[in-house]
Structure formats: C-alpha cells, structure tokens
PDB file of C-alpha atoms and ligand atoms in Angstrom:
ATOM      1  CA  MET A  99      -2.420  20.135 -24.411  1.00 87.00           C
ATOM      2  CA  ARG A 100      -0.700  21.316 -21.202  1.00 92.00           C
ATOM      3  CA  GLU A 101      -3.721  23.389 -20.282  1.00 92.00           C
ATOM      4  CA  ALA A 102      -6.085  20.404 -20.826  1.00 96.00           C
ATOM      5  CA  PRO A 103      -7.732  19.085 -17.638  1.00 97.00           C
ATOM      6  CA  ILE A 104      -6.901  15.945 -15.657  1.00 98.00           C
ATOM      7  CA  ALA A 105      -9.751  13.443 -15.200  1.00 98.00           C
ATOM      8  CA  VAL A 106     -10.352  11.786 -11.823  1.00 98.00           C
ATOM      9  CA  PHE A 107     -12.776   8.884 -11.446  1.00 98.00           C
ATOM     10  CA  ASP A 108     -14.276   6.915  -8.575  1.00 98.00           C
ATOM     11  CA  SER A 109     -17.430   4.936  -7.904  1.00 98.00           C
ATOM     12  CA  GLY A 110     -18.474   7.794  -5.613  1.00 98.00           C
ATOM     13  CA  VAL A 111     -17.077  10.327  -3.179  1.00 97.00           C
ATOM     14  CA  GLY A 112     -14.010   8.280  -2.164  1.00 98.00           C
ATOM     15  CA  GLY A 113     -11.869   9.687  -4.957  1.00 98.00           C
ATOM     16  CA  LEU A 114     -12.276  13.122  -3.386  1.00 98.00           C
ATOM     17  CA  SER A 115      -9.592  11.998  -0.912  1.00 97.00           C
ATOM     18  CA  VAL A 116      -7.259  11.600  -3.911  1.00 98.00           C
ATOM     19  CA  LEU A 117      -8.503  14.759  -5.616  1.00 97.00           C
ATOM     20  CA  ALA A 118      -7.443  16.726  -2.524  1.00 97.00           C
ATOM     21  CA  GLU A 119      -3.882  15.332  -2.765  1.00 97.00           C
ATOM     22  CA  ILE A 120      -3.716  16.242  -6.462  1.00 97.00           C
ATOM     23  CA  GLN A 121      -4.918  19.766  -5.690  1.00 96.00           C
ATOM     24  CA  ARG A 122      -2.231  20.089  -2.999  1.00 96.00           C
ATOM     25  CA  LEU A 123       0.628  18.876  -5.195  1.00 97.00           C
ATOM     26  CA  LEU A 124      -0.490  20.278  -8.543  1.00 97.00           C
ATOM     27  CA  PRO A 125      -2.369  23.506  -7.827  1.00 95.00           C
ATOM     28  CA  ASP A 126      -1.964  24.751 -11.409  1.00 95.00           C
ATOM     29  CA  GLU A 127      -3.978  21.937 -12.966  1.00 96.00           C
ATOM     30  CA  SER A 128      -7.651  21.996 -13.949  1.00 95.00           C
ATOM     31  CA  LEU A 129      -9.560  18.945 -12.758  1.00 96.00           C
ATOM     32  CA  LEU A 130     -12.633  16.985 -13.801  1.00 97.00           C
ATOM     33  CA  TYR A 131     -14.236  14.509 -11.379  1.00 98.00           C
ATOM     34  CA  PHE A 132     -16.762  11.818 -12.212  1.00 98.00           C
ATOM     35  CA  ALA A 133     -18.500   9.932  -9.385  1.00 98.00           C
ATOM     36  CA  ASP A 134     -20.476   6.887 -10.516  1.00 97.00           C
ATOM     37  CA  CYS A 135     -22.739   7.186  -7.458  1.00 97.00           C
ATOM     38  CA  GLY A 136     -25.665   5.625  -9.323  1.00 96.00           C
ATOM     39  CA  HIS A 137     -23.769   2.308  -9.267  1.00 96.00           C
ATOM     40  CA  ILE A 138     -22.214   2.281  -5.816  1.00 95.00           C
ATOM     41  CA  PRO A 139     -20.756   0.106  -4.311  1.00 97.00           C
ATOM     42  CA  TYR A 140     -18.254  -1.196  -6.882  1.00 97.00           C
ATOM     43  CA  GLY A 141     -16.812  -3.417  -4.150  1.00 95.00           C
ATOM     44  CA  GLU A 142     -19.756  -5.778  -4.438  1.00 94.00           C
ATOM     45  CA  LYS A 143     -20.042  -5.690  -8.278  1.00 96.00           C
ATOM     46  CA  THR A 144     -18.533  -8.064 -10.825  1.00 97.00           C
ATOM     47  CA  PRO A 145     -15.282  -7.118 -12.600  1.00 97.00           C
ATOM     48  CA  GLU A 146     -17.186  -7.218 -15.930  1.00 97.00           C
ATOM     49  CA  PHE A 147     -19.695  -4.657 -14.705  1.00 98.00           C
ATOM     50  CA  ILE A 148     -16.922  -2.355 -13.441  1.00 98.00           C
ATOM     51  CA  ARG A 149     -14.992  -2.658 -16.712  1.00 98.00           C
ATOM     52  CA  GLN A 150     -18.108  -1.675 -18.633  1.00 98.00           C
ATOM     53  CA  ARG A 151     -18.647   1.401 -16.412  1.00 98.00           C
ATOM     54  CA  CYS A 152     -14.993   2.345 -16.777  1.00 98.00           C
ATOM     55  CA  SER A 153     -15.152   2.246 -20.534  1.00 96.00           C
ATOM     56  CA  VAL A 154     -18.231   4.543 -20.497  1.00 96.00           C
ATOM     57  CA  MET A 155     -16.354   6.909 -18.162  1.00 97.00           C
ATOM     58  CA  ALA A 156     -13.172   6.818 -20.252  1.00 97.00           C
ATOM     59  CA  ALA A 157     -15.028   7.637 -23.482  1.00 96.00           C
ATOM     60  CA  PHE A 158     -16.672  10.591 -21.730  1.00 97.00           C
ATOM     61  CA  PHE A 159     -13.394  11.966 -20.401  1.00 98.00           C
ATOM     62  CA  ARG A 160     -11.733  11.576 -23.801  1.00 97.00           C
ATOM     63  CA  GLU A 161     -14.522  13.700 -25.287  1.00 97.00           C
ATOM     64  CA  GLN A 162     -13.816  16.299 -22.604  1.00 96.00           C
ATOM     65  CA  GLY A 163     -10.210  16.430 -23.822  1.00 97.00           C
ATOM     66  CA  ALA A 164      -8.639  15.159 -20.582  1.00 98.00           C
ATOM     67  CA  LYS A 165      -4.837  14.865 -20.894  1.00 98.00           C
ATOM     68  CA  ALA A 166      -4.565  12.146 -18.197  1.00 98.00           C
ATOM     69  CA  LEU A 167      -6.777   9.851 -16.138  1.00 98.00           C
ATOM     70  CA  VAL A 168      -6.555   9.036 -12.440  1.00 98.00           C
ATOM     71  CA  LEU A 169      -8.483   5.943 -11.479  1.00 98.00           C
ATOM     72  CA  ALA A 170      -9.040   7.082  -7.900  1.00 98.00           C
ATOM     73  CA  CYS A 171     -10.573   3.768  -6.919  1.00 98.00           C
ATOM     74  CA  ASN A 172      -8.753   0.599  -5.881  1.00 98.00           C
ATOM     75  CA  THR A 173     -11.673  -1.604  -6.901  1.00 98.00           C
ATOM     76  CA  ALA A 174     -11.909  -0.107 -10.402  1.00 98.00           C
ATOM     77  CA  THR A 175      -8.132  -0.325 -10.806  1.00 98.00           C
ATOM     78  CA  VAL A 176      -7.933  -4.060 -10.100  1.00 97.00           C
ATOM     79  CA  ALA A 177     -10.864  -4.696 -12.443  1.00 97.00           C
ATOM     80  CA  ALA A 178     -10.167  -2.346 -15.321  1.00 98.00           C
ATOM     81  CA  VAL A 179      -6.790  -0.591 -15.458  1.00 98.00           C
ATOM     82  CA  ALA A 180      -5.217  -3.180 -17.788  1.00 97.00           C
ATOM     83  CA  GLU A 181      -8.052  -2.839 -20.341  1.00 97.00           C
ATOM     84  CA  LEU A 182      -8.029   0.944 -20.145  1.00 98.00           C
ATOM     85  CA  ARG A 183      -4.275   1.050 -20.777  1.00 98.00           C
ATOM     86  CA  ARG A 184      -4.708  -1.327 -23.698  1.00 98.00           C
ATOM     87  CA  ASP A 185      -7.578   0.697 -25.179  1.00 97.00           C
ATOM     88  CA  PHE A 186      -5.891   4.094 -24.700  1.00 97.00           C
ATOM     89  CA  PRO A 187      -2.160   3.488 -25.070  1.00 97.00           C
ATOM     90  CA  ASP A 188      -1.416   7.186 -25.621  1.00 95.00           C
ATOM     91  CA  TRP A 189      -3.148   8.265 -22.381  1.00 97.00           C
ATOM     92  CA  PRO A 190      -1.275   8.568 -19.084  1.00 98.00           C
ATOM     93  CA  ILE A 191      -3.399   6.516 -16.655  1.00 98.00           C
ATOM     94  CA  VAL A 192      -2.620   6.344 -12.944  1.00 98.00           C
ATOM     95  CA  GLY A 193      -4.290   3.543 -10.989  1.00 98.00           C
ATOM     96  CA  MET A 194      -4.334   2.819  -7.265  1.00 97.00           C
ATOM     97  CA  GLU A 195      -3.557  -0.256  -5.270  1.00 96.00           C
ATOM     98  CA  PRO A 196      -3.405  -0.984  -1.551  1.00 97.00           C
ATOM     99  CA  ALA A 197      -0.050   0.165  -0.149  1.00 97.00           C
ATOM    100  CA  VAL A 198       1.326  -3.312   0.573  1.00 98.00           C
ATOM    101  CA  LYS A 199       4.921  -2.441  -0.290  1.00 97.00           C
ATOM    102  CA  PRO A 200       5.301   0.560   2.070  1.00 97.00           C
ATOM    103  CA  ALA A 201       3.349  -1.256   4.792  1.00 98.00           C
ATOM    104  CA  ALA A 202       5.607  -4.311   4.577  1.00 98.00           C
ATOM    105  CA  ALA A 203       8.618  -2.017   4.874  1.00 97.00           C
ATOM    106  CA  ALA A 204       7.144  -0.106   7.826  1.00 97.00           C
ATOM    107  CA  THR A 205       5.780  -2.859  10.067  1.00 98.00           C
ATOM    108  CA  ARG A 206       7.746  -3.703  13.227  1.00 97.00           C
ATOM    109  CA  SER A 207       5.408  -6.445  14.464  1.00 97.00           C
ATOM    110  CA  GLY A 208       5.556  -8.181  11.072  1.00 98.00           C
ATOM    111  CA  VAL A 209       1.755  -8.155  10.848  1.00 98.00           C
ATOM    112  CA  VAL A 210      -0.048  -5.830   8.441  1.00 98.00           C
ATOM    113  CA  GLY A 211      -3.802  -5.330   8.147  1.00 98.00           C
ATOM    114  CA  VAL A 212      -5.641  -4.383   4.971  1.00 98.00           C
ATOM    115  CA  LEU A 213      -9.070  -2.770   4.979  1.00 98.00           C
ATOM    116  CA  ALA A 214     -10.476  -2.821   1.441  1.00 98.00           C
ATOM    117  CA  THR A 215     -13.522  -3.783  -0.596  1.00 98.00           C
ATOM    118  CA  THR A 216     -14.445  -7.394  -1.272  1.00 97.00           C
ATOM    119  CA  GLY A 217     -13.701  -6.846  -4.977  1.00 97.00           C
ATOM    120  CA  THR A 218     -10.174  -5.568  -4.330  1.00 98.00           C
ATOM    121  CA  LEU A 219      -9.286  -8.320  -1.863  1.00 98.00           C
ATOM    122  CA  GLN A 220     -10.606 -11.079  -4.129  1.00 97.00           C
ATOM    123  CA  SER A 221      -8.757  -9.874  -7.223  1.00 97.00           C
ATOM    124  CA  ALA A 222      -5.820 -11.567  -8.913  1.00 96.00           C
ATOM    125  CA  LYS A 223      -4.031  -8.207  -8.945  1.00 96.00           C
ATOM    126  CA  PHE A 224      -4.153  -8.006  -5.143  1.00 98.00           C
ATOM    127  CA  ALA A 225      -2.918 -11.617  -4.849  1.00 98.00           C
ATOM    128  CA  ALA A 226      -0.004 -10.719  -7.130  1.00 97.00           C
ATOM    129  CA  LEU A 227       0.766  -7.678  -4.966  1.00 97.00           C
ATOM    130  CA  LEU A 228       1.002  -9.905  -1.880  1.00 98.00           C
ATOM    131  CA  ASP A 229       3.212 -12.410  -3.709  1.00 97.00           C
ATOM    132  CA  ARG A 230       5.526  -9.632  -4.773  1.00 97.00           C
ATOM    133  CA  PHE A 231       5.844  -7.516  -1.634  1.00 97.00           C
ATOM    134  CA  ALA A 232       4.504  -9.403   1.370  1.00 96.00           C
ATOM    135  CA  THR A 233       6.479 -12.621   1.484  1.00 94.00           C
ATOM    136  CA  ASP A 234       8.190 -11.698   4.767  1.00 95.00           C
ATOM    137  CA  VAL A 235       5.172 -10.361   6.642  1.00 98.00           C
ATOM    138  CA  ARG A 236       1.803 -11.713   7.704  1.00 98.00           C
ATOM    139  CA  VAL A 237      -1.095  -9.931   6.022  1.00 98.00           C
ATOM    140  CA  ILE A 238      -4.571  -9.978   7.540  1.00 98.00           C
ATOM    141  CA  THR A 239      -7.217  -8.877   5.036  1.00 98.00           C
ATOM    142  CA  GLN A 240     -10.562  -7.456   6.078  1.00 98.00           C
ATOM    143  CA  PRO A 241     -13.349  -6.737   3.576  1.00 98.00           C
ATOM    144  CA  CYS A 242     -15.606  -3.927   4.800  1.00 98.00           C
ATOM    145  CA  PRO A 243     -19.079  -4.188   3.220  1.00 97.00           C
ATOM    146  CA  GLY A 244     -21.359  -1.349   4.269  1.00 97.00           C
ATOM    147  CA  LEU A 245     -18.706   1.285   5.008  1.00 97.00           C
ATOM    148  CA  VAL A 246     -18.790   2.851   1.558  1.00 97.00           C
ATOM    149  CA  GLU A 247     -22.583   3.227   1.646  1.00 97.00           C
ATOM    150  CA  LEU A 248     -22.422   5.063   4.983  1.00 97.00           C
ATOM    151  CA  ILE A 249     -19.679   7.414   3.786  1.00 97.00           C
ATOM    152  CA  GLU A 250     -21.662   8.067   0.595  1.00 96.00           C
ATOM    153  CA  SER A 251     -24.600   9.105   2.768  1.00 95.00           C
ATOM    154  CA  GLY A 252     -22.366  11.760   4.350  1.00 94.00           C
ATOM    155  CA  ASP A 253     -21.998   9.817   7.592  1.00 95.00           C
ATOM    156  CA  LEU A 254     -18.550  10.195   9.157  1.00 96.00           C
ATOM    157  CA  HIS A 255     -19.622  10.237  12.810  1.00 95.00           C
ATOM    158  CA  SER A 256     -22.634   8.053  13.650  1.00 97.00           C
ATOM    159  CA  ALA A 257     -22.796   5.313  16.283  1.00 98.00           C
ATOM    160  CA  GLU A 258     -23.724   2.835  13.524  1.00 98.00           C
ATOM    161  CA  LEU A 259     -20.587   3.719  11.572  1.00 98.00           C
ATOM    162  CA  ARG A 260     -18.444   3.439  14.717  1.00 98.00           C
ATOM    163  CA  ARG A 261     -19.871   0.006  15.502  1.00 98.00           C
ATOM    164  CA  MET A 262     -19.298  -1.247  11.969  1.00 98.00           C
ATOM    165  CA  LEU A 263     -15.766   0.134  11.748  1.00 98.00           C
ATOM    166  CA  LYS A 264     -14.821  -1.303  15.132  1.00 98.00           C
ATOM    167  CA  GLY A 265     -16.068  -4.706  13.996  1.00 98.00           C
ATOM    168  CA  TYR A 266     -13.624  -4.508  11.049  1.00 98.00           C
ATOM    169  CA  VAL A 267     -10.646  -3.096  12.943  1.00 98.00           C
ATOM    170  CA  ASP A 268     -10.733  -5.174  16.144  1.00 98.00           C
ATOM    171  CA  PRO A 269      -9.727  -8.453  14.432  1.00 97.00           C
ATOM    172  CA  LEU A 270      -6.696  -6.693  12.915  1.00 98.00           C
ATOM    173  CA  LEU A 271      -5.595  -5.433  16.316  1.00 98.00           C
ATOM    174  CA  ALA A 272      -6.263  -8.835  17.915  1.00 97.00           C
ATOM    175  CA  ASN A 273      -3.900 -10.378  15.354  1.00 97.00           C
ATOM    176  CA  GLY A 274      -1.076  -7.981  16.250  1.00 97.00           C
ATOM    177  CA  CYS A 275      -1.188  -5.606  13.253  1.00 98.00           C
ATOM    178  CA  ASP A 276       0.830  -2.439  13.842  1.00 98.00           C
ATOM    179  CA  THR A 277       0.252  -1.094  10.324  1.00 98.00           C
ATOM    180  CA  ILE A 278      -3.160  -0.786   8.700  1.00 98.00           C
ATOM    181  CA  ILE A 279      -3.560  -0.154   4.992  1.00 98.00           C
ATOM    182  CA  LEU A 280      -6.591   1.894   3.949  1.00 98.00           C
ATOM    183  CA  GLY A 281      -7.102   0.088   0.640  1.00 98.00           C
ATOM    184  CA  CYS A 282     -10.184   1.964  -0.534  1.00 98.00           C
ATOM    185  CA  THR A 283     -10.248   5.665  -1.352  1.00 98.00           C
ATOM    186  CA  HIS A 284     -13.352   6.189   0.782  1.00 98.00           C
ATOM    187  CA  TYR A 285     -11.580   5.149   3.984  1.00 98.00           C
ATOM    188  CA  PRO A 286      -9.199   8.104   4.499  1.00 98.00           C
ATOM    189  CA  PHE A 287     -12.332  10.060   5.454  1.00 98.00           C
ATOM    190  CA  LEU A 288     -12.605   7.720   8.448  1.00 98.00           C
ATOM    191  CA  LYS A 289      -9.134   8.523   9.784  1.00 97.00           C
ATOM    192  CA  PRO A 290     -10.394  10.750  12.637  1.00 97.00           C
ATOM    193  CA  MET A 291     -12.743   7.998  13.855  1.00 98.00           C
ATOM    194  CA  LEU A 292     -10.113   5.296  13.344  1.00 98.00           C
ATOM    195  CA  ARG A 293      -7.589   7.297  15.349  1.00 97.00           C
ATOM    196  CA  GLU A 294     -10.018   7.284  18.271  1.00 97.00           C
ATOM    197  CA  MET A 295     -10.301   3.494  18.247  1.00 96.00           C
ATOM    198  CA  ILE A 296      -6.705   2.345  17.684  1.00 97.00           C
ATOM    199  CA  PRO A 297      -3.556   2.846  19.791  1.00 97.00           C
ATOM    200  CA  ALA A 298      -1.440   5.855  18.817  1.00 96.00           C
ATOM    201  CA  ASP A 299       1.532   3.748  17.670  1.00 96.00           C
ATOM    202  CA  ILE A 300      -0.429   1.974  14.922  1.00 97.00           C
ATOM    203  CA  SER A 301       0.244   3.433  11.460  1.00 97.00           C
ATOM    204  CA  LEU A 302      -2.492   4.095   8.938  1.00 98.00           C
ATOM    205  CA  ILE A 303      -1.265   4.054   5.348  1.00 97.00           C
ATOM    206  CA  ASP A 304      -3.096   5.233   2.244  1.00 96.00           C
ATOM    207  CA  THR A 305      -1.882   6.015  -1.243  1.00 96.00           C
ATOM    208  CA  GLY A 306      -3.522   9.328  -2.227  1.00 97.00           C
ATOM    209  CA  ALA A 307      -0.310  11.352  -1.934  1.00 97.00           C
ATOM    210  CA  ALA A 308       1.748   8.717  -3.781  1.00 97.00           C
ATOM    211  CA  VAL A 309      -0.793   8.698  -6.603  1.00 98.00           C
ATOM    212  CA  ALA A 310      -0.543  12.478  -6.925  1.00 98.00           C
ATOM    213  CA  ARG A 311       3.273  12.181  -7.146  1.00 98.00           C
ATOM    214  CA  GLN A 312       3.009   9.445  -9.786  1.00 98.00           C
ATOM    215  CA  LEU A 313       0.640  11.653 -11.793  1.00 98.00           C
ATOM    216  CA  GLN A 314       3.134  14.511 -11.543  1.00 98.00           C
ATOM    217  CA  ARG A 315       5.925  12.221 -12.815  1.00 98.00           C
ATOM    218  CA  LEU A 316       3.901  10.947 -15.777  1.00 98.00           C
ATOM    219  CA  LEU A 317       2.891  14.464 -16.801  1.00 98.00           C
ATOM    220  CA  ALA A 318       6.431  15.791 -16.432  1.00 98.00           C
ATOM    221  CA  GLU A 319       7.859  12.961 -18.585  1.00 97.00           C
ATOM    222  CA  ARG A 320       5.454  13.911 -21.372  1.00 97.00           C
ATOM    223  CA  ASP A 321       5.893  17.650 -20.912  1.00 97.00           C
ATOM    224  CA  LEU A 322       2.229  17.914 -19.960  1.00 97.00           C
ATOM    225  CA  LEU A 323       2.432  19.687 -16.597  1.00 97.00           C
ATOM    226  CA  GLY A 324      -0.046  22.570 -16.493  1.00 94.00           C
ATOM    227  CA  ALA A 325       1.121  26.081 -15.701  1.00 87.00           C
ATOM    228  CA  GLY A 326      -2.250  27.454 -14.615  1.00 80.00           C
ATOM    229  CA  PRO A 327      -4.389  29.354 -14.223  1.00 79.00           C
ATOM    230  CA  ASN A 328      -6.589  26.472 -13.120  1.00 78.00           C
ATOM    231  CA  ARG A 329     -10.365  26.430 -13.446  1.00 85.00           C
ATOM    232  CA  PRO A 330     -12.720  25.323 -10.629  1.00 91.00           C
ATOM    233  CA  VAL A 331     -13.187  21.541 -10.504  1.00 95.00           C
ATOM    234  CA  ARG A 332     -16.068  20.335 -12.664  1.00 96.00           C
ATOM    235  CA  PHE A 333     -18.016  17.412 -11.194  1.00 97.00           C
ATOM    236  CA  TRP A 334     -20.342  14.837 -12.723  1.00 98.00           C
ATOM    237  CA  THR A 335     -22.387  12.197 -10.933  1.00 97.00           C
ATOM    238  CA  SER A 336     -24.590   9.399 -12.238  1.00 97.00           C
ATOM    239  CA  ALA A 337     -26.958   9.980  -9.273  1.00 97.00           C
ATOM    240  CA  ASP A 338     -28.492  13.199  -7.901  1.00 96.00           C
ATOM    241  CA  PRO A 339     -26.267  16.276  -8.559  1.00 96.00           C
ATOM    242  CA  GLN A 340     -27.862  18.295  -5.755  1.00 95.00           C
ATOM    243  CA  TYR A 341     -27.098  15.545  -3.280  1.00 94.00           C
ATOM    244  CA  PHE A 342     -23.492  15.405  -4.440  1.00 95.00           C
ATOM    245  CA  GLN A 343     -23.211  19.172  -4.243  1.00 95.00           C
ATOM    246  CA  ASN A 344     -24.348  19.096  -0.604  1.00 93.00           C
ATOM    247  CA  ILE A 345     -21.837  16.432   0.354  1.00 94.00           C
ATOM    248  CA  LEU A 346     -18.788  18.179  -1.162  1.00 95.00           C
ATOM    249  CA  PRO A 347     -18.098  20.562   1.762  1.00 94.00           C
ATOM    250  CA  LEU A 348     -18.405  17.689   4.272  1.00 93.00           C
ATOM    251  CA  LEU A 349     -15.528  15.994   2.459  1.00 95.00           C
ATOM    252  CA  GLY A 350     -13.252  18.982   2.251  1.00 92.00           C
ATOM    253  CA  GLN A 351     -14.116  20.352  -1.187  1.00 92.00           C
ATOM    254  CA  ALA A 352     -15.274  23.842  -1.957  1.00 85.00           C
ATOM    255  CA  SER A 353     -18.621  23.349  -3.635  1.00 73.00           C
ATOM    256  CA  GLY A 354     -18.320  23.294  -7.400  1.00 81.00           C
ATOM    257  CA  LYS A 355     -20.534  22.870 -10.402  1.00 90.00           C
ATOM    258  CA  VAL A 356     -22.071  19.369 -10.382  1.00 96.00           C
ATOM    259  CA  GLN A 357     -23.752  17.994 -13.477  1.00 97.00           C
ATOM    260  CA  ARG A 358     -25.774  14.862 -14.011  1.00 96.00           C
ATOM    261  CA  PHE A 359     -24.137  12.148 -16.069  1.00 92.00           C
ATOM    262  CA  ALA A 360     -27.005  10.178 -17.533  1.00 86.00           C
ATOM    263  CA  LEU A 361     -25.321   7.154 -19.189  1.00 79.00           C
TER     264      LEU A 361
HETATM  265  N1  LIG L  36     -13.534   3.917  -3.520  1.00 94.09           N
HETATM  266  C1  LIG L  36     -13.443   2.603  -4.048  1.00 94.09           C
HETATM  267  C2  LIG L  36     -12.086   1.968  -3.820  1.00 94.09           C
HETATM  268  O1  LIG L  36     -11.091   2.646  -3.690  1.00 94.09           O
HETATM  269  C3  LIG L  36     -14.538   1.594  -3.852  1.00 94.09           C
HETATM  270  C4  LIG L  36     -15.847   1.958  -3.319  1.00 94.09           C
HETATM  271  C5  LIG L  36     -16.969   1.045  -3.759  1.00 94.09           C
HETATM  272  O2  LIG L  36     -17.096  -0.081  -3.271  1.00 94.09           O
HETATM  273  O3  LIG L  36     -17.710   1.517  -4.623  1.00 94.09           O
HETATM  274  O4  LIG L  36     -11.958   0.779  -3.778  1.00 94.09           O
END
C-alpha cells in the first residue's frame, strides 16, 4: 500500500499548483492527476453537479488503487468533501479552503481580501470559515469569473488577462487590504502578474504548501508514506489530451503521459 499512488484532482490545470508543492515535499511518491477540463469552470456550476463529477472521479481513482486523495480545488472541496469523506471513510482525503486563518493572523491593516470562485464564496463552508476565523478582521470577497478560463487557455500574460485581474484586485486595494488570499488553485499561476500590480508590502497567501504538509501528516499517521522510487505523474483529462499535454510545461510540469477520461 505504501507504494500505491496519490490521486490529485481539480476541475482543470489549477491543481498543478498544488501538485508542484506535493512533488517538492514528497518526492518519493507516485502521483496521478485528473483534470476535469471538459466541465470547467466549476466556479459557475451547481454544488450538485460538482458532487456528481467528484463521485465519478473518486470511483476512478479507487479503481487505480490510489492510497489518498487530494482535492486540489477549493470549489470542489466546499461542494463535495463532506460526501466524499462519508462515502470513503477509510480513505485519507485532503481538501482545500481559502487561507482565512493565516490571513487573519498576518494582516496589519485589519483588512483581508479574498479572490476566489463564485461557488466558493457563496458556500456555507466559506461562511463558516469566516465565522470561525475572521471575527476580528474585515474581509472583502471578490469573485473572479473569467480568470479560470483564461488560465486554462494557457494565458498568463495577455493584456486581456491583466485588465480583468486589475478589475478584481483594485477594489481590494481601495478598501485597504494588506493581505490577499488566493482562494482558487488556478490563481497562484498569476502571482508574477499580481506582483506587478500590487505594492510590495501586500502579502499573497495560498494554501498549496499547507495542503502538501497535511497530506504528509495523514500518510505518516497511517504508515503510508512512500519510499520511492516514484513513477512519472500520470495525467487524465476529460477534454483534449494533446491540448493538456501542451499546457503542462507552461505551468511548470515536465510533460507526462496524458490520457483521455471519457466519463
Ligand atoms: N481551481 C478551482 C478552485 O480551486 C476552481 C476552478 C473552476 O472554477 O473550475 O476553486
């Protein structure tokens, strides 16, 4: 079981930002990655739809013998992590949520901004997170429709992207945010562009590294940490595999074998 792979899931390429953190922290593990690109963006879908996609994905990864699942998607986590944990109680499942707790601890201005999908920001789970950790700070939330689609198209630099991103970030700055949470796994790929448009003393916080550490803890508790040698990452996409293959190097991954997932 220790040599079994770890499954990583996102609606698209965003989870690659989390995959990279897992590779850094746990280089001896073999990894599987499923991008549901045929159904992007999850941020504008209903929770029922996302839960249904997650149960298809989970059944697939169970068949592949995955020893743990990382839900490398904030939107899928708020919609489906509770059901997945109920359906697979024996499976270590790591979800993601916007980093409200560390941001509330870090802010000096007392104002925190959250960039995330509409689905994440509208969820009861996000509301509960604010109730729990953000009672002493002001939180300005900003849904970002359109960003995910541009990143999925491999765009990290265009004028259109810059205009859209600026439109989402400016209101946060105008409200005095000194800490901005990247609450969607696609957004860490925008850090270089964000850095160009915000003052240097504003912090950007995302949770990829924390998720990798949580995965490491869960595996260690169950004596499931792999000891290598790892195999190259195997990728599946519900859209065009060739397209996904081409985008991998743009997002920091060595190109790997990409297969079509037809369900
Ligand atoms: N990457 C996903 C997240 O972390 C969402 C992207 C989408 O809208 O499909 O929320």
